[in-house]
Amino acid sequence: LNKRNRKNFRKLFLGLHGYEQSQLFAEFDFAQRKLIYTFLSPEELANVFDDTEEDPGEMGKYLDEMSDAYVSRLLSEMYMDNVVDIFTDIRPIKRKKYIGLLPSDEADQVRELIHYEDETAGSIMTTEFIKVDKNQTVDTAMQHVKQEAQEAEVIAYIYVTDEANKLVGVLSVRDLITHSDDEKVADVMATRVLAVDVNEDQEAIAEQVRDYNFVAIPVVDASEEIVGIITVDDIIDVIDEESAEDYSHLAGVDTETISRNPFQTALKRLPWLITLLFLGMLTATLINHFEGLLSQVSVLAIFISLITGTAGNAGTQSLAVAVRRLATNNHLKIARLILNEIATGIIIGVITGVCVFIMVGVWKQNFLLGAVVGTAMASAIFVANLAGSLIPIGMEKLGVDPAVASGPFISTLSDLTSVLIYFNIAQYFLQLFIK
Amino acid sequence: LNKRNRKNFRKLFLGLHGYEQSQLFAEFDFAQRKLIYTFLSPEELANVFDDTEEDPGEMGKYLDEMSDAYVSRLLSEMYMDNVVDIFTDIRPIKRKKYIGLLPSDEADQVRELIHYEDETAGSIMTTEFIKVDKNQTVDTAMQHVKQEAQEAEVIAYIYVTDEANKLVGVLSVRDLITHSDDEKVADVMATRVLAVDVNEDQEAIAEQVRDYNFVAIPVVDASEEIVGIITVDDIIDVIDEESAEDYSHLAGVDTETISRNPFQTALKRLPWLITLLFLGMLTATLINHFEGLLSQVSVLAIFISLITGTAGNAGTQSLAVAVRRLATNNHLKIARLILNEIATGIIIGVITGVCVFIMVGVWKQNFLLGAVVGTAMASAIFVANLAGSLIPIGMEKLGVDPAVASGPFISTLSDLTSVLIYFNIAQYFLQLFIK
């Protein structure tokens, strides 16, 4: 496919969608890529780069392989937000060099975009949008759209500004083509424009776009001037990213960055495991503290893992529910959530406790032991359940993302409380009935 | 706000975006809703219903409150896919009645849409799209688009069909407005159209739309005729739904359906807990089996929860990684994943085992005990780690969604294997060194 037959390759390759082209491109080796840079024009390659799902850092390496003239034309053809994505992931010296290769007005825009903080509107917006003056007619606006259509990333919406350059309205292409040519833009436009601030968090924006079913949302600065738009394809990436983050946190491991080297994989998982190991050692010293009791009634040891395991499971469930509710329902009353969780904990605890009481009582023909294990189980579940929702709520109050609290953390923590509860209850029952 | 002053209410309410209107509407009580049905025309309310995020079942109840004439006009104004959503959630007798209220051609379309299976392309597509003949000119196509623009849900793409009604191309509005009027559609259109089959799974479609950055994707039947389109707003809902499902599975609890009643909440969480309780009882009987050993060396009991807890955490991590990789990388070589996980398990196991060996040895001044606990820990982690990736892979092979394997399940299962490993190793060491 990739030999000296330039014509055939171009025919096949350019027939593909940009995303498929980028998938192919990612599999080429250095020599093949070098060939590509001669086979494809910078404009054609810009299409491929715009649709890629590859890591921006990877893309930066490709730039190093090209001639300066090629890079210059490639970058100025790409959508601004994608260029900025690449630039944020390469070393400052190189970045400076590449920005120097851009036409001066684009270079200025890139310099500005690059300074927005990660995960804000500014960092994901593009500056290629269509803007018309509110005093224009539908016809002149349409002419303007035709001119700009090749450059703009989304032409579904056209943004309307007033004399002071403030965003005052929005038009859809639908509005333009269904209204007569001589009407004024100001009379046709929708005056209620939902815009987001350039510093707003990307997750909040994603929620708005999802709820309002927008294809794009305008971004304004402090003086209400429109500085960019965020398109729905970037929003989908944000939603994906954020949900992958939540998932990773629940498991206590980054599930997204895939490394082929097992040492790197291990390195990624060990920190959390070792941290929790120390928490586990605390639990062990606690059991050690009760060794006298254990050697006296060694049957108690049988149910340690049953109680810690079940309480850990209940805690994980309540943690996941609390994290999701905090993420989706902002107007939720915290007091209500806690009360609900307390009641749920009592119900789950009592039912599970009774089950265990019967199972242990029948199995060991010892209903006193059953009562000890059952009571301990009920209390441990109640505490783990409550911790599972209180910890994320507390983190939210402290301004920490509640999704960081992980399932393994809750279950290891609940091991500690469960053991404490279990042995105290056992000791109490022993004193009550034996002595 | 909601008194007899119809005019004021309309002014304020209609000034809002459909989504905000629907948020308000959801908070109205029965009397207020009754008033709304007189204040707003069915066409205006259709806008509200199209943008709502409320449960389709809830929406069905609203229909019962309206007059038949009102329902009829309301439903025929709404987008078809939203109507079908409501219909799938109400009782068949009512559904039949409401379908009867629709104009006969729409009724036919609804009847057809309703039969597509849940979570397929057919169930999320809409039938309001724009279609032109390939022999039309750009100008006549544009006239057609203008006519249809009010009805269609998305006008970003116009689909082109041939004489046999087969989908042969696609045009963007951008193409229409940038080409001269007398060119033929067939010469302007893109001939490579990515379409999905009406029975395809929604998750696969969501991936395509995300990767290709589409705003809409056409749906075709077995004879390649276009039967509908899926718009990006529905895709966002799919992505949200699927990621919430994955998250829920990892925690072993449905985190999405929020019930305000703690009994219902408890009922949702108990099945999994009780199931795992039985698995936990198995672990308890296993420990019981080793009671002789335990009463002889009661110090062993101290480290049960340390080993089961840490192995469970490692298992949860490897489970989450495997589930995500299976979900995102379809072309992944399974053998490679397993080999990588085995290597990772060995590395993590050995490092954690050595840590534990030192900690226990120093603490208890007994390096033989340290060796027992360390070796058991290393083996238990290795097994849990492997199980965490083998179980989802096995489920995928069996055609079960691997995301169903939950963290609590893996950690309860690993309790069992960890205990088995721990006591066997302890027994072996004892025989070796003591006897």
CSV table of C-alpha atoms in Angstrom, one decimal, chain A residues 5-409:
chain,number,residue,atom,x,y,z
A,5,ASN,CA,2.9,4.3,-6.0
A,6,ARG,CA,1.8,7.7,-4.7
A,7,LYS,CA,-1.3,8.0,-6.9
A,8,ASN,CA,-2.9,4.7,-5.7
A,9,PHE,CA,-2.2,5.5,-2.1
A,10,ARG,CA,-3.7,9.0,-2.3
A,11,LYS,CA,-6.8,7.6,-3.9
A,12,LEU,CA,-7.4,5.0,-1.3
A,13,PHE,CA,-6.3,7.1,1.7
A,14,LEU,CA,-8.2,10.3,0.8
A,15,GLY,CA,-11.3,8.2,0.2
A,16,LEU,CA,-11.4,7.4,4.0
A,17,HIS,CA,-12.9,9.5,6.8
A,18,GLY,CA,-10.4,11.6,8.7
A,19,TYR,CA,-10.8,9.4,11.8
A,20,GLU,CA,-9.9,6.3,9.8
A,21,GLN,CA,-7.0,8.1,8.2
A,22,SER,CA,-5.7,8.9,11.6
A,23,GLN,CA,-6.1,5.3,12.8
A,24,LEU,CA,-4.0,4.2,9.9
A,25,PHE,CA,-1.5,7.0,10.4
A,26,ALA,CA,-1.0,5.9,14.0
A,27,GLU,CA,0.2,2.5,12.8
A,28,PHE,CA,2.8,3.8,10.4
A,29,ASP,CA,6.5,3.7,11.3
A,30,PHE,CA,9.0,6.5,10.9
A,31,ALA,CA,9.9,5.7,7.3
A,32,GLN,CA,6.3,5.4,6.3
A,33,ARG,CA,5.5,8.7,8.0
A,34,LYS,CA,8.3,10.4,6.2
A,35,LEU,CA,6.8,9.1,2.9
A,36,ILE,CA,3.4,10.4,4.0
A,37,TYR,CA,4.8,13.9,4.5
A,38,THR,CA,5.7,13.9,0.8
A,39,PHE,CA,2.5,12.1,-0.4
A,40,LEU,CA,0.0,14.3,1.4
A,41,SER,CA,-0.2,18.1,1.3
A,42,PRO,CA,-0.1,19.8,4.7
A,43,GLU,CA,-3.8,20.7,4.2
A,44,GLU,CA,-4.7,17.0,3.7
A,45,LEU,CA,-2.7,16.0,6.8
A,46,ALA,CA,-4.4,18.7,8.8
A,47,ASN,CA,-7.7,16.9,8.3
A,48,VAL,CA,-6.1,13.7,9.6
A,49,PHE,CA,-4.7,15.4,12.7
A,50,ASP,CA,-8.0,17.2,13.4
A,51,ASP,CA,-9.8,13.9,13.7
A,52,THR,CA,-7.2,11.9,15.6
A,53,GLU,CA,-7.7,10.3,19.0
A,54,GLU,CA,-4.0,10.0,19.6
A,55,ASP,CA,-2.2,11.5,22.6
A,56,PRO,CA,-1.3,15.2,22.0
A,57,GLY,CA,2.3,14.3,23.2
A,58,GLU,CA,2.5,11.7,20.4
A,59,MET,CA,1.4,14.3,17.9
A,60,GLY,CA,4.1,16.7,19.0
A,61,LYS,CA,6.7,14.1,18.0
A,62,TYR,CA,5.3,13.9,14.5
A,63,LEU,CA,5.8,17.7,14.1
A,64,ASP,CA,9.5,17.2,14.8
A,65,GLU,CA,9.8,14.9,11.8
A,66,MET,CA,8.5,17.5,9.3
A,67,SER,CA,10.1,20.5,7.6
A,68,ASP,CA,9.4,23.9,9.1
A,69,ALA,CA,7.4,25.0,6.0
A,70,TYR,CA,5.3,21.9,6.2
A,71,VAL,CA,4.6,22.3,9.9
A,72,SER,CA,3.7,25.9,9.4
A,73,ARG,CA,1.1,25.2,6.8
A,74,LEU,CA,-0.2,22.1,8.6
A,75,LEU,CA,-0.8,24.0,11.9
A,76,SER,CA,-2.5,27.0,10.3
A,77,GLU,CA,-4.9,24.6,8.6
A,78,MET,CA,-5.8,22.7,11.7
A,79,TYR,CA,-8.6,23.8,14.1
A,80,MET,CA,-7.2,26.1,16.7
A,81,ASP,CA,-8.3,24.0,19.7
A,82,ASN,CA,-6.5,21.0,18.4
A,83,VAL,CA,-3.3,22.9,17.8
A,84,VAL,CA,-3.5,24.2,21.4
A,85,ASP,CA,-4.0,20.6,22.6
A,86,ILE,CA,-0.7,19.6,21.0
A,87,PHE,CA,1.1,22.6,22.2
A,88,THR,CA,0.2,22.1,25.9
A,89,ASP,CA,1.9,18.7,25.8
A,90,ILE,CA,5.3,19.6,24.3
A,91,ARG,CA,8.3,21.3,25.8
A,92,PRO,CA,8.2,25.2,26.0
A,93,ILE,CA,11.2,25.7,23.7
A,94,LYS,CA,9.7,23.7,20.9
A,95,ARG,CA,6.3,25.3,21.5
A,96,LYS,CA,7.8,28.7,21.0
A,97,LYS,CA,9.4,27.6,17.8
A,98,TYR,CA,6.2,26.2,16.4
A,99,ILE,CA,4.2,29.2,17.4
A,100,GLY,CA,6.7,31.3,15.5
A,101,LEU,CA,5.9,29.4,12.4
A,102,LEU,CA,2.3,30.4,12.5
A,103,PRO,CA,0.8,33.5,10.8
A,104,SER,CA,1.0,36.3,13.4
A,105,ASP,CA,-2.7,36.6,14.0
A,106,GLU,CA,-3.1,32.9,14.6
A,107,ALA,CA,0.1,32.9,16.7
A,108,ASP,CA,-1.5,35.5,19.0
A,109,GLN,CA,-4.7,33.5,19.3
A,110,VAL,CA,-2.8,30.4,20.2
A,111,ARG,CA,-0.7,32.2,22.8
A,112,GLU,CA,-3.8,33.4,24.4
A,113,LEU,CA,-5.6,30.1,24.4
A,114,ILE,CA,-2.6,28.3,25.8
A,115,HIS,CA,-2.8,30.2,29.0
A,116,TYR,CA,-6.2,29.0,30.0
A,117,GLU,CA,-6.2,26.6,32.8
A,118,ASP,CA,-6.7,22.9,32.1
A,119,GLU,CA,-10.3,21.7,32.3
A,120,THR,CA,-11.8,25.2,31.9
A,121,ALA,CA,-13.9,26.5,29.0
A,122,GLY,CA,-10.9,28.3,27.7
A,123,SER,CA,-8.8,25.2,27.3
A,124,ILE,CA,-11.4,23.3,25.2
A,125,MET,CA,-12.9,26.1,23.2
A,126,THR,CA,-12.1,26.8,19.5
A,127,THR,CA,-11.8,30.3,18.1
A,128,GLU,CA,-13.2,29.4,14.7
A,129,PHE,CA,-16.8,30.5,14.9
A,130,ILE,CA,-19.1,32.7,12.8
A,131,LYS,CA,-20.0,36.1,14.1
A,132,VAL,CA,-22.3,38.7,12.5
A,133,ASP,CA,-23.4,42.2,13.4
A,134,LYS,CA,-26.9,42.7,14.6
A,135,ASN,CA,-27.6,45.4,12.1
A,136,GLN,CA,-26.9,43.3,9.1
A,137,THR,CA,-29.7,41.9,7.0
A,138,VAL,CA,-30.3,38.2,6.7
A,139,ASP,CA,-28.9,38.3,3.1
A,140,THR,CA,-25.6,39.9,4.0
A,141,ALA,CA,-25.3,37.6,7.0
A,142,MET,CA,-25.8,34.6,4.7
A,143,GLN,CA,-23.1,35.9,2.4
A,144,HIS,CA,-20.8,36.2,5.4
A,145,VAL,CA,-21.6,32.6,6.5
A,146,LYS,CA,-20.8,31.3,3.0
A,147,GLN,CA,-17.4,33.0,3.1
A,148,GLU,CA,-16.6,31.7,6.5
A,149,ALA,CA,-18.1,28.3,6.2
A,150,GLN,CA,-14.9,26.6,5.1
A,151,GLU,CA,-13.0,27.8,8.1
A,152,ALA,CA,-15.5,27.5,11.0
A,153,GLU,CA,-15.7,24.3,12.9
A,154,VAL,CA,-19.5,24.5,13.4
A,155,ILE,CA,-21.9,26.5,11.3
A,156,ALA,CA,-25.1,25.4,13.1
A,157,TYR,CA,-25.1,28.6,15.1
A,158,ILE,CA,-24.1,32.1,14.1
A,159,TYR,CA,-23.4,34.5,16.9
A,160,VAL,CA,-24.7,38.1,16.9
A,161,THR,CA,-22.8,41.0,18.4
A,162,ASP,CA,-23.7,44.6,19.0
A,163,GLU,CA,-21.6,47.8,18.4
A,164,ALA,CA,-19.6,47.2,21.6
A,165,ASN,CA,-18.8,43.7,20.4
A,166,LYS,CA,-20.9,42.1,23.1
A,167,LEU,CA,-22.8,38.9,22.4
A,168,VAL,CA,-26.4,39.8,22.1
A,169,GLY,CA,-28.1,37.0,20.2
A,170,VAL,CA,-27.8,33.8,18.3
A,171,LEU,CA,-29.1,32.6,14.9
A,172,SER,CA,-29.2,29.1,13.5
A,173,VAL,CA,-28.6,28.4,9.9
A,174,ARG,CA,-32.1,27.2,9.9
A,175,ASP,CA,-33.3,30.7,10.9
A,176,LEU,CA,-31.2,32.2,8.1
A,177,ILE,CA,-32.5,30.0,5.3
A,178,THR,CA,-36.2,30.2,6.5
A,179,HIS,CA,-36.3,34.0,6.8
A,180,SER,CA,-36.6,36.4,3.9
A,181,ASP,CA,-33.4,38.1,2.7
A,182,ASP,CA,-34.2,41.7,3.7
A,183,GLU,CA,-35.1,41.1,7.4
A,184,LYS,CA,-32.7,42.4,9.9
A,185,VAL,CA,-30.6,40.0,11.9
A,186,ALA,CA,-31.7,41.7,15.1
A,187,ASP,CA,-35.3,40.9,14.4
A,188,VAL,CA,-34.7,37.3,13.6
A,189,MET,CA,-32.2,36.2,16.2
A,190,ALA,CA,-32.9,34.7,19.6
A,191,THR,CA,-32.0,37.2,22.2
A,192,ARG,CA,-31.6,34.7,25.1
A,193,VAL,CA,-28.1,33.3,24.6
A,194,LEU,CA,-26.7,30.9,27.1
A,195,ALA,CA,-23.0,31.5,27.3
A,196,VAL,CA,-20.3,30.2,29.6
A,197,ASP,CA,-17.5,32.1,31.2
A,198,VAL,CA,-14.0,31.4,29.8
A,199,ASN,CA,-12.9,30.2,33.3
A,200,GLU,CA,-15.8,27.9,34.0
A,201,ASP,CA,-15.1,24.2,34.7
A,202,GLN,CA,-15.5,21.8,31.8
A,203,GLU,CA,-17.7,19.3,33.7
A,204,ALA,CA,-20.3,22.0,34.5
A,205,ILE,CA,-20.3,23.0,30.8
A,206,ALA,CA,-20.7,19.4,29.7
A,207,GLU,CA,-23.8,19.1,31.9
A,208,GLN,CA,-25.3,22.2,30.4
A,209,VAL,CA,-24.7,21.1,26.8
A,210,ARG,CA,-26.2,17.7,27.6
A,211,ASP,CA,-29.3,19.1,29.3
A,212,TYR,CA,-30.0,21.8,26.8
A,213,ASN,CA,-29.1,19.6,23.8
A,214,PHE,CA,-26.8,22.2,22.2
A,215,VAL,CA,-24.5,21.5,19.3
A,216,ALA,CA,-22.2,24.3,20.4
A,217,ILE,CA,-22.1,26.8,23.3
A,218,PRO,CA,-20.4,30.3,23.1
A,219,VAL,CA,-17.7,31.3,25.5
A,220,VAL,CA,-17.5,34.9,26.7
A,221,ASP,CA,-14.9,36.8,28.7
A,222,ALA,CA,-15.4,39.2,31.6
A,223,SER,CA,-16.6,42.0,29.3
A,224,GLU,CA,-19.2,39.7,27.7
A,225,GLU,CA,-17.4,39.6,24.4
A,226,ILE,CA,-17.5,36.3,22.6
A,227,VAL,CA,-14.0,34.7,22.5
A,228,GLY,CA,-14.8,31.2,21.3
A,229,ILE,CA,-17.2,28.3,21.1
A,230,ILE,CA,-17.2,24.8,22.6
A,231,THR,CA,-18.5,22.2,20.2
A,232,VAL,CA,-20.4,19.0,21.1
A,233,ASP,CA,-17.6,16.7,20.0
A,234,ASP,CA,-15.3,18.2,22.6
A,235,ILE,CA,-18.1,17.9,25.1
A,236,ILE,CA,-18.4,14.2,24.4
A,237,ASP,CA,-14.7,13.9,25.1
A,238,VAL,CA,-15.1,15.7,28.4
A,239,ILE,CA,-18.0,13.5,29.4
A,240,ASP,CA,-15.9,10.4,28.5
A,241,GLU,CA,-13.0,11.7,30.4
A,242,GLU,CA,-14.9,12.6,33.6
A,243,SER,CA,-16.8,9.3,33.7
A,244,ALA,CA,-13.6,7.4,33.2
A,245,GLU,CA,-12.1,9.4,36.1
A,246,ASP,CA,-15.0,8.5,38.4
A,247,TYR,CA,-14.7,4.9,37.4
A,248,SER,CA,-10.9,4.9,38.1
A,249,HIS,CA,-11.4,6.5,41.5
A,250,LEU,CA,-14.0,4.0,42.6
A,251,ALA,CA,-11.5,1.2,41.8
A,252,GLY,CA,-8.5,3.1,43.3
A,253,VAL,CA,-6.5,2.8,40.1
A,254,ASP,CA,-6.0,4.8,36.9
A,255,THR,CA,-7.8,2.6,34.3
A,256,GLU,CA,-7.2,4.9,31.4
A,257,THR,CA,-3.5,5.2,30.8
A,258,ILE,CA,-2.5,1.9,29.3
A,259,SER,CA,1.1,0.9,29.6
A,260,ARG,CA,2.4,-2.2,27.9
A,261,ASN,CA,5.1,-2.7,30.4
A,262,PRO,CA,4.1,-4.7,33.5
A,263,PHE,CA,6.5,-2.7,35.7
A,264,GLN,CA,4.8,0.5,34.8
A,265,THR,CA,1.4,-1.1,35.4
A,266,ALA,CA,2.6,-2.3,38.8
A,267,LEU,CA,4.0,1.1,39.6
A,268,LYS,CA,0.6,2.6,38.9
A,269,ARG,CA,-1.2,0.3,41.3
A,270,LEU,CA,1.3,-0.1,44.1
A,271,PRO,CA,1.0,3.4,45.8
A,272,TRP,CA,-2.7,2.9,46.8
A,273,LEU,CA,-2.1,-0.8,47.7
A,274,ILE,CA,0.8,0.0,50.0
A,275,THR,CA,-1.0,3.0,51.6
A,276,LEU,CA,-4.0,0.7,52.3
A,277,LEU,CA,-1.6,-1.9,53.6
A,278,PHE,CA,-0.6,0.4,56.4
A,279,LEU,CA,-4.3,1.0,57.2
A,280,GLY,CA,-4.6,-2.8,57.2
A,281,MET,CA,-1.7,-3.2,59.6
A,282,LEU,CA,-3.6,-0.9,62.0
A,283,THR,CA,-6.4,-3.4,61.9
A,284,ALA,CA,-3.9,-6.2,62.5
A,285,THR,CA,-2.6,-4.4,65.6
A,286,LEU,CA,-6.1,-4.0,66.8
A,287,ILE,CA,-6.8,-7.7,66.5
A,288,ASN,CA,-3.5,-8.3,68.3
A,289,HIS,CA,-4.8,-6.2,71.1
A,290,PHE,CA,-7.6,-8.7,71.5
A,291,GLU,CA,-5.4,-11.7,71.3
A,292,GLY,CA,-6.3,-12.7,74.9
A,293,LEU,CA,-9.9,-12.9,73.9
A,294,LEU,CA,-9.1,-14.7,70.7
A,295,SER,CA,-7.1,-17.5,72.4
A,296,GLN,CA,-9.9,-17.9,74.9
A,297,VAL,CA,-12.7,-18.1,72.3
A,298,SER,CA,-10.8,-19.1,69.2
A,299,VAL,CA,-14.1,-19.6,67.3
A,300,LEU,CA,-14.3,-15.8,67.0
A,301,ALA,CA,-11.6,-15.9,64.4
A,302,ILE,CA,-13.8,-17.7,62.0
A,303,PHE,CA,-16.1,-14.8,61.5
A,304,ILE,CA,-13.6,-11.9,61.2
A,305,SER,CA,-13.4,-12.0,57.4
A,306,LEU,CA,-17.2,-12.5,57.1
A,307,ILE,CA,-17.9,-9.3,59.0
A,308,THR,CA,-15.2,-7.2,57.5
A,309,GLY,CA,-16.0,-8.4,54.0
A,310,THR,CA,-19.8,-7.8,54.2
A,311,ALA,CA,-19.4,-4.4,55.9
A,312,GLY,CA,-16.9,-3.4,53.2
A,313,ASN,CA,-19.3,-4.4,50.5
A,314,ALA,CA,-22.1,-2.3,52.1
A,315,GLY,CA,-19.7,0.6,52.4
A,316,THR,CA,-18.7,0.4,48.8
A,317,GLN,CA,-22.3,0.5,47.7
A,318,SER,CA,-23.2,3.5,49.8
A,319,LEU,CA,-20.0,5.3,48.6
A,320,ALA,CA,-20.9,4.8,45.0
A,321,VAL,CA,-24.4,6.0,45.4
A,322,ALA,CA,-23.3,9.1,47.4
A,323,VAL,CA,-20.6,10.0,44.8
A,324,ARG,CA,-23.1,9.7,41.9
A,325,ARG,CA,-25.7,11.8,43.7
A,326,LEU,CA,-23.3,14.5,44.6
A,327,ALA,CA,-22.1,14.6,40.9
A,328,THR,CA,-25.6,14.7,39.4
A,329,ASN,CA,-27.9,16.4,41.9
A,330,ASN,CA,-26.5,19.7,42.9
A,331,HIS,CA,-29.6,20.9,44.6
A,332,LEU,CA,-29.9,17.9,46.8
A,333,LYS,CA,-30.4,18.4,50.4
A,334,ILE,CA,-27.4,16.9,52.2
A,335,ALA,CA,-29.3,16.4,55.5
A,336,ARG,CA,-31.9,14.4,53.6
A,337,LEU,CA,-29.2,12.2,51.9
A,338,ILE,CA,-27.6,11.5,55.3
A,339,LEU,CA,-30.9,10.7,57.0
A,340,ASN,CA,-31.9,8.4,54.2
A,341,GLU,CA,-28.6,6.7,54.4
A,342,ILE,CA,-28.9,6.2,58.2
A,343,ALA,CA,-32.3,4.6,57.7
A,344,THR,CA,-31.0,2.4,54.9
A,345,GLY,CA,-28.0,1.4,57.0
A,346,ILE,CA,-30.3,0.3,59.8
A,347,ILE,CA,-32.6,-1.7,57.6
A,348,ILE,CA,-29.7,-3.4,55.7
A,349,GLY,CA,-27.8,-4.0,58.9
A,350,VAL,CA,-30.7,-5.5,60.8
A,351,ILE,CA,-31.8,-7.8,58.0
A,352,THR,CA,-28.2,-9.0,57.3
A,353,GLY,CA,-27.6,-9.3,61.1
A,354,VAL,CA,-30.7,-11.5,61.5
A,355,CYS,CA,-29.6,-13.7,58.6
A,356,VAL,CA,-26.2,-14.2,60.1
A,357,PHE,CA,-27.6,-14.8,63.6
A,358,ILE,CA,-29.7,-17.7,62.3
A,359,MET,CA,-27.0,-19.1,60.0
A,360,VAL,CA,-24.3,-19.0,62.7
A,361,GLY,CA,-26.7,-20.2,65.4
A,362,VAL,CA,-27.8,-23.2,63.5
A,363,TRP,CA,-24.4,-24.1,62.1
A,364,LYS,CA,-22.5,-23.9,65.4
A,365,GLN,CA,-25.5,-24.9,67.5
A,366,ASN,CA,-24.7,-21.8,69.6
A,367,PHE,CA,-27.2,-19.0,69.4
A,368,LEU,CA,-25.1,-16.9,71.8
A,369,LEU,CA,-22.3,-16.9,69.3
A,370,GLY,CA,-24.9,-16.2,66.6
A,371,ALA,CA,-26.1,-13.2,68.6
A,372,VAL,CA,-22.5,-11.9,68.9
A,373,VAL,CA,-21.8,-12.2,65.2
A,374,GLY,CA,-25.2,-11.0,64.2
A,375,THR,CA,-25.1,-7.9,66.4
A,376,ALA,CA,-21.5,-7.1,65.3
A,377,MET,CA,-22.5,-7.6,61.7
A,378,ALA,CA,-25.4,-5.2,62.0
A,379,SER,CA,-23.4,-2.5,63.7
A,380,ALA,CA,-20.4,-2.9,61.3
A,381,ILE,CA,-22.7,-2.6,58.3
A,382,PHE,CA,-24.4,0.5,59.8
A,383,VAL,CA,-21.1,2.2,60.4
A,384,ALA,CA,-19.6,1.3,57.0
A,385,ASN,CA,-22.7,2.4,55.3
A,386,LEU,CA,-22.7,5.7,57.0
A,387,ALA,CA,-18.9,6.2,56.4
A,388,GLY,CA,-19.5,5.4,52.8
A,389,SER,CA,-21.8,8.4,52.4
A,390,LEU,CA,-20.3,10.8,55.0
A,391,ILE,CA,-16.8,10.6,53.6
A,392,PRO,CA,-17.7,11.8,50.1
A,393,ILE,CA,-20.0,14.5,51.5
A,394,GLY,CA,-17.3,15.7,53.9
A,395,MET,CA,-14.8,15.8,51.0
A,396,GLU,CA,-17.3,17.8,48.9
A,397,LYS,CA,-17.6,20.3,51.8
A,398,LEU,CA,-13.9,20.6,52.0
A,399,GLY,CA,-13.8,21.3,48.3
A,400,VAL,CA,-12.2,18.0,47.3
A,401,ASP,CA,-13.7,16.0,44.5
A,402,PRO,CA,-15.7,13.3,46.3
A,403,ALA,CA,-15.0,10.9,43.5
A,404,VAL,CA,-11.5,10.5,44.9
A,405,ALA,CA,-12.7,8.4,47.8
A,406,SER,CA,-12.3,4.9,46.5
A,407,GLY,CA,-14.0,1.5,47.1
A,408,PRO,CA,-10.8,-0.1,48.4
A,409,PHE,CA,-10.2,2.8,50.8
